[in-house]
Short mmCIF file of C-alpha atoms and ligand atoms in Angstrom, two decimals:
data_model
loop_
_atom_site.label_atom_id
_atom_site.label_comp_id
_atom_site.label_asym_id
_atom_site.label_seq_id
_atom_site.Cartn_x
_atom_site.Cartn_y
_atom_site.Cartn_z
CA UNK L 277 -56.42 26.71 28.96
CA UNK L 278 -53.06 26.94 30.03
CA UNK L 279 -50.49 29.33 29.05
CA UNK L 280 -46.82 30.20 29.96
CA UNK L 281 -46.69 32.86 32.56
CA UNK L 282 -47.74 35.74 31.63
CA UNK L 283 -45.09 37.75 33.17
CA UNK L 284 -42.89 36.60 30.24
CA UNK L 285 -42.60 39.01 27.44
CA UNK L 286 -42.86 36.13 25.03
CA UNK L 287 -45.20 32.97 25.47
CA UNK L 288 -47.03 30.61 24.04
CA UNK L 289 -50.38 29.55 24.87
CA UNK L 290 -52.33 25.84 24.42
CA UNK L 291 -55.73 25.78 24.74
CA UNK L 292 -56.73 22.60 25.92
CA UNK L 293 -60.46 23.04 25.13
CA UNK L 294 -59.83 23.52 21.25
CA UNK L 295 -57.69 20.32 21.74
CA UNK L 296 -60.62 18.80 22.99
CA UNK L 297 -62.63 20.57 20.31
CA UNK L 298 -60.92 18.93 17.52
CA UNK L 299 -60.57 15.41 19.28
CA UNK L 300 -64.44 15.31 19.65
CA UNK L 301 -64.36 16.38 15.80
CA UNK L 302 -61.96 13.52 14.42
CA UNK L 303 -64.20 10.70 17.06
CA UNK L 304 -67.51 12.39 14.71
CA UNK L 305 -65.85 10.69 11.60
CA UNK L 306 -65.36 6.95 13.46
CA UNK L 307 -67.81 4.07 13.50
CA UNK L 308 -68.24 2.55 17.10
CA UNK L 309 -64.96 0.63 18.03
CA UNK L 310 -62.56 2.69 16.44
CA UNK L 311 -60.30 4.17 18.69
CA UNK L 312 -58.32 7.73 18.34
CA UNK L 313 -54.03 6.91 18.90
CA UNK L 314 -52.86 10.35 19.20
CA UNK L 315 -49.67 11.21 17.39
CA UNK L 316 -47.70 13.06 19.83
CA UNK L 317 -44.09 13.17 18.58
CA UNK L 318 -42.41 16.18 17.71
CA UNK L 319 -43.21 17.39 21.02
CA UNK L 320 -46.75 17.29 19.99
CA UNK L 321 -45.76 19.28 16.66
CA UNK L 322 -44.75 21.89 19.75
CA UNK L 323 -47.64 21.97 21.45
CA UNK L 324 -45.35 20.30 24.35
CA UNK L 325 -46.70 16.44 24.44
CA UNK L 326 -46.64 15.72 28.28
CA UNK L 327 -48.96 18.38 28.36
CA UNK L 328 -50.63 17.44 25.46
CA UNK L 329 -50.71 13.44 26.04
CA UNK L 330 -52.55 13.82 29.90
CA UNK L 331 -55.02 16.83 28.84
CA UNK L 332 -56.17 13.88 26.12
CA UNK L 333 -56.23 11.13 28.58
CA UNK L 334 -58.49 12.88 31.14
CA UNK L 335 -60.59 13.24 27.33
CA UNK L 336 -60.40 9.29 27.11
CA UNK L 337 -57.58 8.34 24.78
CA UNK L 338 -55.51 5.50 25.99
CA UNK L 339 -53.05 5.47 23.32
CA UNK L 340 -50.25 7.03 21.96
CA UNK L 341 -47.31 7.29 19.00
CA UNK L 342 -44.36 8.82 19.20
CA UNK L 343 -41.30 8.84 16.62
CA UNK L 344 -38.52 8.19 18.85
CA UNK L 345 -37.08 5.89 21.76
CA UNK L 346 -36.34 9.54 23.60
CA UNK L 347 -40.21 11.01 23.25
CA UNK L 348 -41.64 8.26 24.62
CA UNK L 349 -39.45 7.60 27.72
CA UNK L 350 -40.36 11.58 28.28
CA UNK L 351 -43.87 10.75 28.49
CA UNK L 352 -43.12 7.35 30.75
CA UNK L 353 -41.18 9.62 33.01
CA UNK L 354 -44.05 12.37 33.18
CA UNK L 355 -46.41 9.57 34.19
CA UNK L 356 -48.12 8.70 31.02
CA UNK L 357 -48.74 4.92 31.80
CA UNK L 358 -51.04 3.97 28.49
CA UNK L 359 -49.80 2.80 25.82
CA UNK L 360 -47.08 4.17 23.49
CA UNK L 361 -45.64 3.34 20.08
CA UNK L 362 -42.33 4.80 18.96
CA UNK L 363 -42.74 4.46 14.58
CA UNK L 364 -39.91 5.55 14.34
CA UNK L 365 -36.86 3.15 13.52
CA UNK L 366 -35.07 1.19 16.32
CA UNK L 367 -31.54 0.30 17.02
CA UNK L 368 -30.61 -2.64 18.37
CA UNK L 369 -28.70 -0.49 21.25
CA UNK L 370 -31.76 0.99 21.97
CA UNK L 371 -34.11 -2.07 22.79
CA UNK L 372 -33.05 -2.24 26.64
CA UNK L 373 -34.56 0.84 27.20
CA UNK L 374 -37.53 0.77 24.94
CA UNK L 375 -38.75 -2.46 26.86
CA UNK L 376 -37.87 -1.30 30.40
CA UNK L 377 -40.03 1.50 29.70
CA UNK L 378 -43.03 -0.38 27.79
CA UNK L 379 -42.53 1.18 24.62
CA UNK L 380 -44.72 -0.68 21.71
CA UNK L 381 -42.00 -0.82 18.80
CA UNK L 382 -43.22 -0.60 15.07
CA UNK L 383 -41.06 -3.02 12.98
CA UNK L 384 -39.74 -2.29 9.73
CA UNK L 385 -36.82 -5.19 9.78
CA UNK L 386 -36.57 -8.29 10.63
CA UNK L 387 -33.08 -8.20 11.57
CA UNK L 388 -33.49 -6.42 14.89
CA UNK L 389 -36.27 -9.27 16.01
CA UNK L 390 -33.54 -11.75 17.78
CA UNK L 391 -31.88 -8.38 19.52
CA UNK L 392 -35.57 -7.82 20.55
CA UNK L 393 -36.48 -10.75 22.03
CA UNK L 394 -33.16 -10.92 24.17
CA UNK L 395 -33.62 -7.61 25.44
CA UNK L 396 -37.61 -8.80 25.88
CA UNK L 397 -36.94 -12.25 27.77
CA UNK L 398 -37.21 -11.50 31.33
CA UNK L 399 -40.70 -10.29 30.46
CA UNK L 400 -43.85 -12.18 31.87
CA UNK L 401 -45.46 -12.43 28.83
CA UNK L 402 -44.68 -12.20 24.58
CA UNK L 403 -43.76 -8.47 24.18
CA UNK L 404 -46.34 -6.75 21.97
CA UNK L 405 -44.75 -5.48 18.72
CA UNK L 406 -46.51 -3.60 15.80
CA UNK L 407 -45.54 -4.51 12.28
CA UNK L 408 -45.25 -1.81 9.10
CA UNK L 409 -46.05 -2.44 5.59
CA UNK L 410 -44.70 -0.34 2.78
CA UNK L 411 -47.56 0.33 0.43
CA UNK L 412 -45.92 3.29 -0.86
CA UNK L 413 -45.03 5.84 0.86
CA UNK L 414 -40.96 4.60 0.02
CA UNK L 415 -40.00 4.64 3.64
CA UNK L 416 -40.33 1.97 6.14
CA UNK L 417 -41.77 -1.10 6.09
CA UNK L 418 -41.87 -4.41 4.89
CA UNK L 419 -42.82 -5.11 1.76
CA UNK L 420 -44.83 -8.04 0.78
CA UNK L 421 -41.98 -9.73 -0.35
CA UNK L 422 -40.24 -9.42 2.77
CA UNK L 423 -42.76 -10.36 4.54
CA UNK L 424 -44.07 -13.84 4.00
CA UNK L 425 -40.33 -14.93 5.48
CA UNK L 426 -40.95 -13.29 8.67
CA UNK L 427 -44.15 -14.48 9.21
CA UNK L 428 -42.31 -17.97 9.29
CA UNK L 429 -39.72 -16.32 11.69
CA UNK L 430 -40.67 -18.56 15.41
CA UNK L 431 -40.32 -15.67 17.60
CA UNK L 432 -42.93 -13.80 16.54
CA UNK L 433 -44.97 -16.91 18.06
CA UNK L 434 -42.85 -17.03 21.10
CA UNK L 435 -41.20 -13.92 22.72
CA UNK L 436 -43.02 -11.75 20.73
CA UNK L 437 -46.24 -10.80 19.53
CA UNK L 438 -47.50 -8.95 16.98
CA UNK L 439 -50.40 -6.57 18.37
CA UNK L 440 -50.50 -4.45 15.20
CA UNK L 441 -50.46 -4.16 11.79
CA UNK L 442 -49.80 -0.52 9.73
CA UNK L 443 -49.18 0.93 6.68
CA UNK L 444 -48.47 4.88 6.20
CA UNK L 445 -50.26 6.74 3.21
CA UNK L 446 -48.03 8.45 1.23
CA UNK L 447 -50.83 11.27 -0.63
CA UNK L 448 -54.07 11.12 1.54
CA UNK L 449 -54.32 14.82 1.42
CA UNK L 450 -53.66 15.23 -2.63
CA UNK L 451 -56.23 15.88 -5.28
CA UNK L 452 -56.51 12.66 -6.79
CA UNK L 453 -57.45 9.77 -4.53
CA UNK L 454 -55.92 6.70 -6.80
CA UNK L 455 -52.90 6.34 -5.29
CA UNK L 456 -54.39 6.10 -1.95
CA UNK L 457 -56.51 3.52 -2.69
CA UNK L 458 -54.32 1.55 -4.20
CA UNK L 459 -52.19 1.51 -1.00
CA UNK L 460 -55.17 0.51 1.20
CA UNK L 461 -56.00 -2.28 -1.71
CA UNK L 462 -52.41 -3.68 -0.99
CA UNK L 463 -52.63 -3.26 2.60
CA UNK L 464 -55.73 -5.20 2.82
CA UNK L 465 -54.85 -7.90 0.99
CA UNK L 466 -51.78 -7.87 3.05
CA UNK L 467 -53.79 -7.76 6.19
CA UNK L 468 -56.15 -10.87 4.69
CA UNK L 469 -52.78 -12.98 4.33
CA UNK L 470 -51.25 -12.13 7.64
CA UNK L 471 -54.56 -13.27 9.27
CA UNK L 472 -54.98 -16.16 7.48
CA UNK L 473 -51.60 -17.32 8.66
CA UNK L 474 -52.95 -17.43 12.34
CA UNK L 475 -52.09 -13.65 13.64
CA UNK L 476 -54.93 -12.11 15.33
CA UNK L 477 -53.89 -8.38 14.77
CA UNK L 478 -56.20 -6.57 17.49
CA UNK L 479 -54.68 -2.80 16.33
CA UNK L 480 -54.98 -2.43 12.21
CA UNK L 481 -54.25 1.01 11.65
CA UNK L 482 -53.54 3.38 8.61
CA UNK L 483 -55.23 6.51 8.76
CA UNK L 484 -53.77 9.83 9.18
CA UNK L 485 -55.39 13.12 9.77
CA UNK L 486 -56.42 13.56 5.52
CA UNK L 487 -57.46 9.88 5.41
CA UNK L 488 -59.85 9.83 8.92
CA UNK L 489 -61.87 13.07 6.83
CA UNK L 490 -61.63 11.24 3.58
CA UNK L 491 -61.24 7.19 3.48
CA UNK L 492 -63.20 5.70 5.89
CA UNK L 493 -61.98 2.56 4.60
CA UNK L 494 -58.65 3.33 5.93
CA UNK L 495 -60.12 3.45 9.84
CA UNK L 496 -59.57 -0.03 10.59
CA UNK L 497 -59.42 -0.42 14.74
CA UNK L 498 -56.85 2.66 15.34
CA UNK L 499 -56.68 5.87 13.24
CA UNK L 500 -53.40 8.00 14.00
CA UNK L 501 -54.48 11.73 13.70
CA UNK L 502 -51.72 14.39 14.17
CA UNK L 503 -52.64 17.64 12.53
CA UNK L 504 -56.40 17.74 12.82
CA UNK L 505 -55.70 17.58 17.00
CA UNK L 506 -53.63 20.40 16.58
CA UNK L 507 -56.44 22.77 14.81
CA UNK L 508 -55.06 22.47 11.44
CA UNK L 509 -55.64 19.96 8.07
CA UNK L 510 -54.43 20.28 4.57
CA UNK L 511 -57.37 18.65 2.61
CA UNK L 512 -57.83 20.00 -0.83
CA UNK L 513 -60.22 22.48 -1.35
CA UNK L 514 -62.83 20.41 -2.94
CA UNK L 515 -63.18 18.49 0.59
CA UNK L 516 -65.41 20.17 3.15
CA UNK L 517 -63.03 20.69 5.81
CA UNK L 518 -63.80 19.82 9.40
CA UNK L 519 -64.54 22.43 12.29
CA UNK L 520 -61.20 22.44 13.49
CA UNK L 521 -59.87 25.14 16.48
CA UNK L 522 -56.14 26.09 16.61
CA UNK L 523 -55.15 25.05 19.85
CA UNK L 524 -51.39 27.02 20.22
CA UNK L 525 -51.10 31.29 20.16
CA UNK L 526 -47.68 32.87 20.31
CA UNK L 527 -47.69 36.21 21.67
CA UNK L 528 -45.06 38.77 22.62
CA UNK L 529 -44.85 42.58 24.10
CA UNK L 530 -43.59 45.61 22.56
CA UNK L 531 -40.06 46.27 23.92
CA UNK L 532 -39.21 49.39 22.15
CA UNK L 533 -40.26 52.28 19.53
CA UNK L 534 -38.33 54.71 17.81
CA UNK L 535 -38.96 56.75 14.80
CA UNK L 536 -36.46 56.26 12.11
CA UNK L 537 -36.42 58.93 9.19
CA UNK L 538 -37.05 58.86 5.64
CA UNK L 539 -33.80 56.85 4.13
CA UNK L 540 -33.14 55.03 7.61
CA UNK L 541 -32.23 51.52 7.73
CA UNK L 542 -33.09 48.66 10.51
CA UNK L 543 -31.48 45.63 11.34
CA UNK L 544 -28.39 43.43 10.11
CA UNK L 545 -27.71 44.10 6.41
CA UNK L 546 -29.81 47.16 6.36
CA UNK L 547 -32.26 45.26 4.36
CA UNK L 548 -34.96 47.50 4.81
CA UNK L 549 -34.86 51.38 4.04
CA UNK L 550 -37.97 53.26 5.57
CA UNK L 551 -39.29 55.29 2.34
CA UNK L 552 -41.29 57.94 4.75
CA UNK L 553 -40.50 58.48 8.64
CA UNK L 554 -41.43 54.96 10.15
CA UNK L 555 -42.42 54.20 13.62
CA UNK L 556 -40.75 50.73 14.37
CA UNK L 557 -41.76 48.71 17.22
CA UNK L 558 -39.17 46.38 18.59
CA UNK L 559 -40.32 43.37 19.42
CA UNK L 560 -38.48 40.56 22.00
CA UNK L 561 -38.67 37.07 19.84
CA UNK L 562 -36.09 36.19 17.36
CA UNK L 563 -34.78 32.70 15.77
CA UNK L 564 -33.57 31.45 18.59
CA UNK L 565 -36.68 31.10 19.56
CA UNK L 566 -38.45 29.35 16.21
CA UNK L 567 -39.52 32.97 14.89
CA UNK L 568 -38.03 31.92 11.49
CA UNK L 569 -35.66 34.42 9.60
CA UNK L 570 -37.50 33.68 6.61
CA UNK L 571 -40.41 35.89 7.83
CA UNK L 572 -37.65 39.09 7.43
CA UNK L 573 -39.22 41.62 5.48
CA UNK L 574 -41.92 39.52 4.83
CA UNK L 575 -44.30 38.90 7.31
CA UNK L 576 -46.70 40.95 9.93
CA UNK L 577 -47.92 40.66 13.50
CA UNK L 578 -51.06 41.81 14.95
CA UNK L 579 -51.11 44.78 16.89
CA UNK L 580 -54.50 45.91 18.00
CA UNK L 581 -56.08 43.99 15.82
CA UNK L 582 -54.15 45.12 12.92
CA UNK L 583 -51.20 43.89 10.37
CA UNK L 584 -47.64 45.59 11.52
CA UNK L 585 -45.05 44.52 8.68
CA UNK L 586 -42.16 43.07 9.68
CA UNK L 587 -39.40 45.16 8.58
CA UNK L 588 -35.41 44.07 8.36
CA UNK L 589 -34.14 40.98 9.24
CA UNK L 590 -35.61 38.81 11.67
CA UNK L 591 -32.84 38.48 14.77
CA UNK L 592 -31.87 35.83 17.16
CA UNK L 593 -33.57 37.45 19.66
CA UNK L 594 -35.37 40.01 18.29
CA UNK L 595 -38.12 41.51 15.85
CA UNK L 596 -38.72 44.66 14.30
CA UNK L 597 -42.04 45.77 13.01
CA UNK L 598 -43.68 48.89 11.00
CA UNK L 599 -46.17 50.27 13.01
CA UNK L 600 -46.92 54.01 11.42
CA UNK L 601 -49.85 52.92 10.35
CA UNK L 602 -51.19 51.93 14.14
CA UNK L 603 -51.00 54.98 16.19
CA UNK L 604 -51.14 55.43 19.36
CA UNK L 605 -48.89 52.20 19.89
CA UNK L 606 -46.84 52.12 23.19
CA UNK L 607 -44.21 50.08 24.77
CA UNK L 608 -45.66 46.93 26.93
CA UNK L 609 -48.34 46.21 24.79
CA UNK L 610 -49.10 42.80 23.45
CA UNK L 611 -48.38 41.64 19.95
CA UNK L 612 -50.00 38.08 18.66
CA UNK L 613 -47.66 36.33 16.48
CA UNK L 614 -50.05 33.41 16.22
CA UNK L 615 -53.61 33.88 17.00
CA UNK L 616 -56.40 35.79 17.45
CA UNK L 617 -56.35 39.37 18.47
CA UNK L 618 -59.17 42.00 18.52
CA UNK L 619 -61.12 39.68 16.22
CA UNK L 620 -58.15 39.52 13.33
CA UNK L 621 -56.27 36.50 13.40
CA UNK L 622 -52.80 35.20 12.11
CA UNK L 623 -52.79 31.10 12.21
CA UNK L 624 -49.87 28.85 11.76
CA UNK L 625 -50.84 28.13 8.37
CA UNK L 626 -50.54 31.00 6.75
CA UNK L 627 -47.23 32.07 8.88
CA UNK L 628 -46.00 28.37 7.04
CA UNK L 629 -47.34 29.85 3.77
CA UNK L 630 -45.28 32.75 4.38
CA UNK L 631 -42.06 31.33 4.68
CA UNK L 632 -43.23 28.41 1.78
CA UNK L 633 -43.39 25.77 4.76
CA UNK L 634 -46.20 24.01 6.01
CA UNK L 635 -48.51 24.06 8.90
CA UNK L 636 -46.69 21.04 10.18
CA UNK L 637 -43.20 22.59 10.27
CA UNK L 638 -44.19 26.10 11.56
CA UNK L 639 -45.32 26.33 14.93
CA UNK L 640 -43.65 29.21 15.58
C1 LIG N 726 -46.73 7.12 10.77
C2 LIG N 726 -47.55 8.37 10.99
N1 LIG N 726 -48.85 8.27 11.28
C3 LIG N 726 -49.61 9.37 11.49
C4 LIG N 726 -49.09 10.64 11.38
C5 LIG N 726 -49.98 11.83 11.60
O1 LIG N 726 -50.17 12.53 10.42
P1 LIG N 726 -51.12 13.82 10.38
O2 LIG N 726 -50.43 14.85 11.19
O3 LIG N 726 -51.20 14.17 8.95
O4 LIG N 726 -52.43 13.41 10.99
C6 LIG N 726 -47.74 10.78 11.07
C7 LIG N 726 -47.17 12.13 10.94
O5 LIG N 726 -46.40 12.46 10.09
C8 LIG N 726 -46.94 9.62 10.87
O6 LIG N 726 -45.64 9.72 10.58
#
């Protein structure tokens, strides 16, 4: 586990074993040979991915994606050697530094292979590229129309190579499973063509975190799970879900109480008017530090174990709470934000849920 010092009011806390948890749980679902690439962009979906990226390659996994040109230099510069893919789109200003620092780039347009290559051509070998497909998920990728000329294109037999092949799936977590399949139908026969025209393709890869649990069809040498690392999935109901562990807490300490009387307000706007004398704890988090002001008058903390309301607006730096109902409650003790606390728990999702978000946006 590691945590944020604990000598700050308000931290944040990954546990590396439930990351480890949940990466042995995705590898259950895999036949031999198909490897794990772990999405870390988004800063690990703020789990903090240099962190995140060497606690999973002392667990094995030699490859990683990132969205941008920016996230994976971070990871170059903290040391992580392995593999990386940005999926993200590329500008042709950008390719000097994605190929001094070995960045894999997916490719979504052919017009940014020539700028490529040039910035590729003191290399000692083809530089490895990844190509995307758009099945439809209406974002990048090439579609099969676009494609057939750019298999033709020389330099993808000459400075470049093309290590990978992907397509993104657009409703792998929704109830009905057509749509999916129909993407995987057009990516395979997609996949059939490109080979047949002489590309090897050692990395085929399509799966997200919904489609490792549910298509195993879409597995192919590389699966990309995001989420499910992160202790959370968003399968329907209907699906049994995986033993997952929710690797990232949030905590904070009680800075403050005062009792406010019957009719008193708190915070900007005076949103919230206590309708009996009202203990309110104050609590050091706000905005500022991703403690959405959605979750004003809306949603609780734990406090020994139990629900405090929160009560007024949500600050930039600060949070108040109703915590009548949770005497004896004193300054300097710890509130959970996200996580478990005296065997109650608050998890991301339901903070998401909250605020009408999802897991993957709210981290706190
Ligand atoms: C191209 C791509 N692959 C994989 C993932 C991981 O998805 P999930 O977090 O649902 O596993 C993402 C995340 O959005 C993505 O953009």
């Amino acid at each position: 586990m590691t945590a944020a010092s604990t000598l700050l009011p308000t931290y944040a806390t990954v546990n590396l074993s439930a990351l480890a948890h949940n990466l042995s749980c995705i590898q259950g679902y895999l036949s031999p040979g198909c490897e794990v690439m772990a999405i870390v962009k988004a800063n690990a979906y703020g789990h903090g991915a240099v962190e995140i990226a060497h606690a999973l390659a002392r667990k094995g996994i030699g490859r990683f994606a990132v969205a941008s040109l920016e996230e994976g230099i971070t990871l170059r510069q903290a040391g992580v050697s392995t593999p990386i893919v940005v999926l993200g789109a590329l500008f042709d200003q950008q390719l000097a530094d994605l190929v001094a620092h070995r960045l894999t780039p997916v490719i979504s347009n052919g017009l940014i292979l020539p700028a490529l290559a040039q910035a590729a051509n003191s290399q000692p070998s083809p530089y490895q590229i990844h190509l995307k497909i758009e099945t439809g998920m209406g974002r990048l990728g090439f579609s099969p129309d676009e494609l057939r000329p750019l298999l033709d294109n020389p330099l993808l037999r000459g400075a470049l190579h093309v290590e990978g092949l992907m397509t993104h799936l657009a409703d792998a977590d929704g109830t009905d499973t057509s749509f999916t399949e129909r993407q995987l139908g057009v990516f395979q026969a997609i996949l059939e063509q490109v080979r047949r025209r002489g590309l090897s393709l050692p990395l085929v890869h399509t799966a997200n975190s919904a489609a490792i649990v549910r298509f195993s069809a879409s597995h192919y040498s590389l699966v990309r799970p995001g989420i499910m690392l992160y202790g959370y999935q968003t399968l329907p109901a209907a699906i049994p879900a995986p033993d997952l562990q929710q690797v990232l807490s949030l905590r904070t300490t009680i800075a403050h109480i005062r009792t406010i009387p019957r009719g008193g307000t708190v915070s900007y706007n005076r949103t919230f008017t206590a309708s009996r004398p009202t203990r309110i704890a104050v609590l050091p988090i706000g905005y500022a530090d991703g403690y959405s002001r959605q979750l004003s008058n809306r949603g609780s903390v734990l406090i020994q174990g139990r629900r405090a309301p929160i009560v007024g607006l949500v600050c930039m730096d600060m949070t108040m709470v109703d915590v009548t109902d949770i005497p004896p409650v004193e300054v300097g003790e710890t509130v959970t934000l996200i996580g478990q606390q005296a065997g109650a728990a608050i998890w991301a999702d339901e903070v998401a849920d909250w605020i009408g978000t999802i897991p993957y946006e709210y981290y706190g």
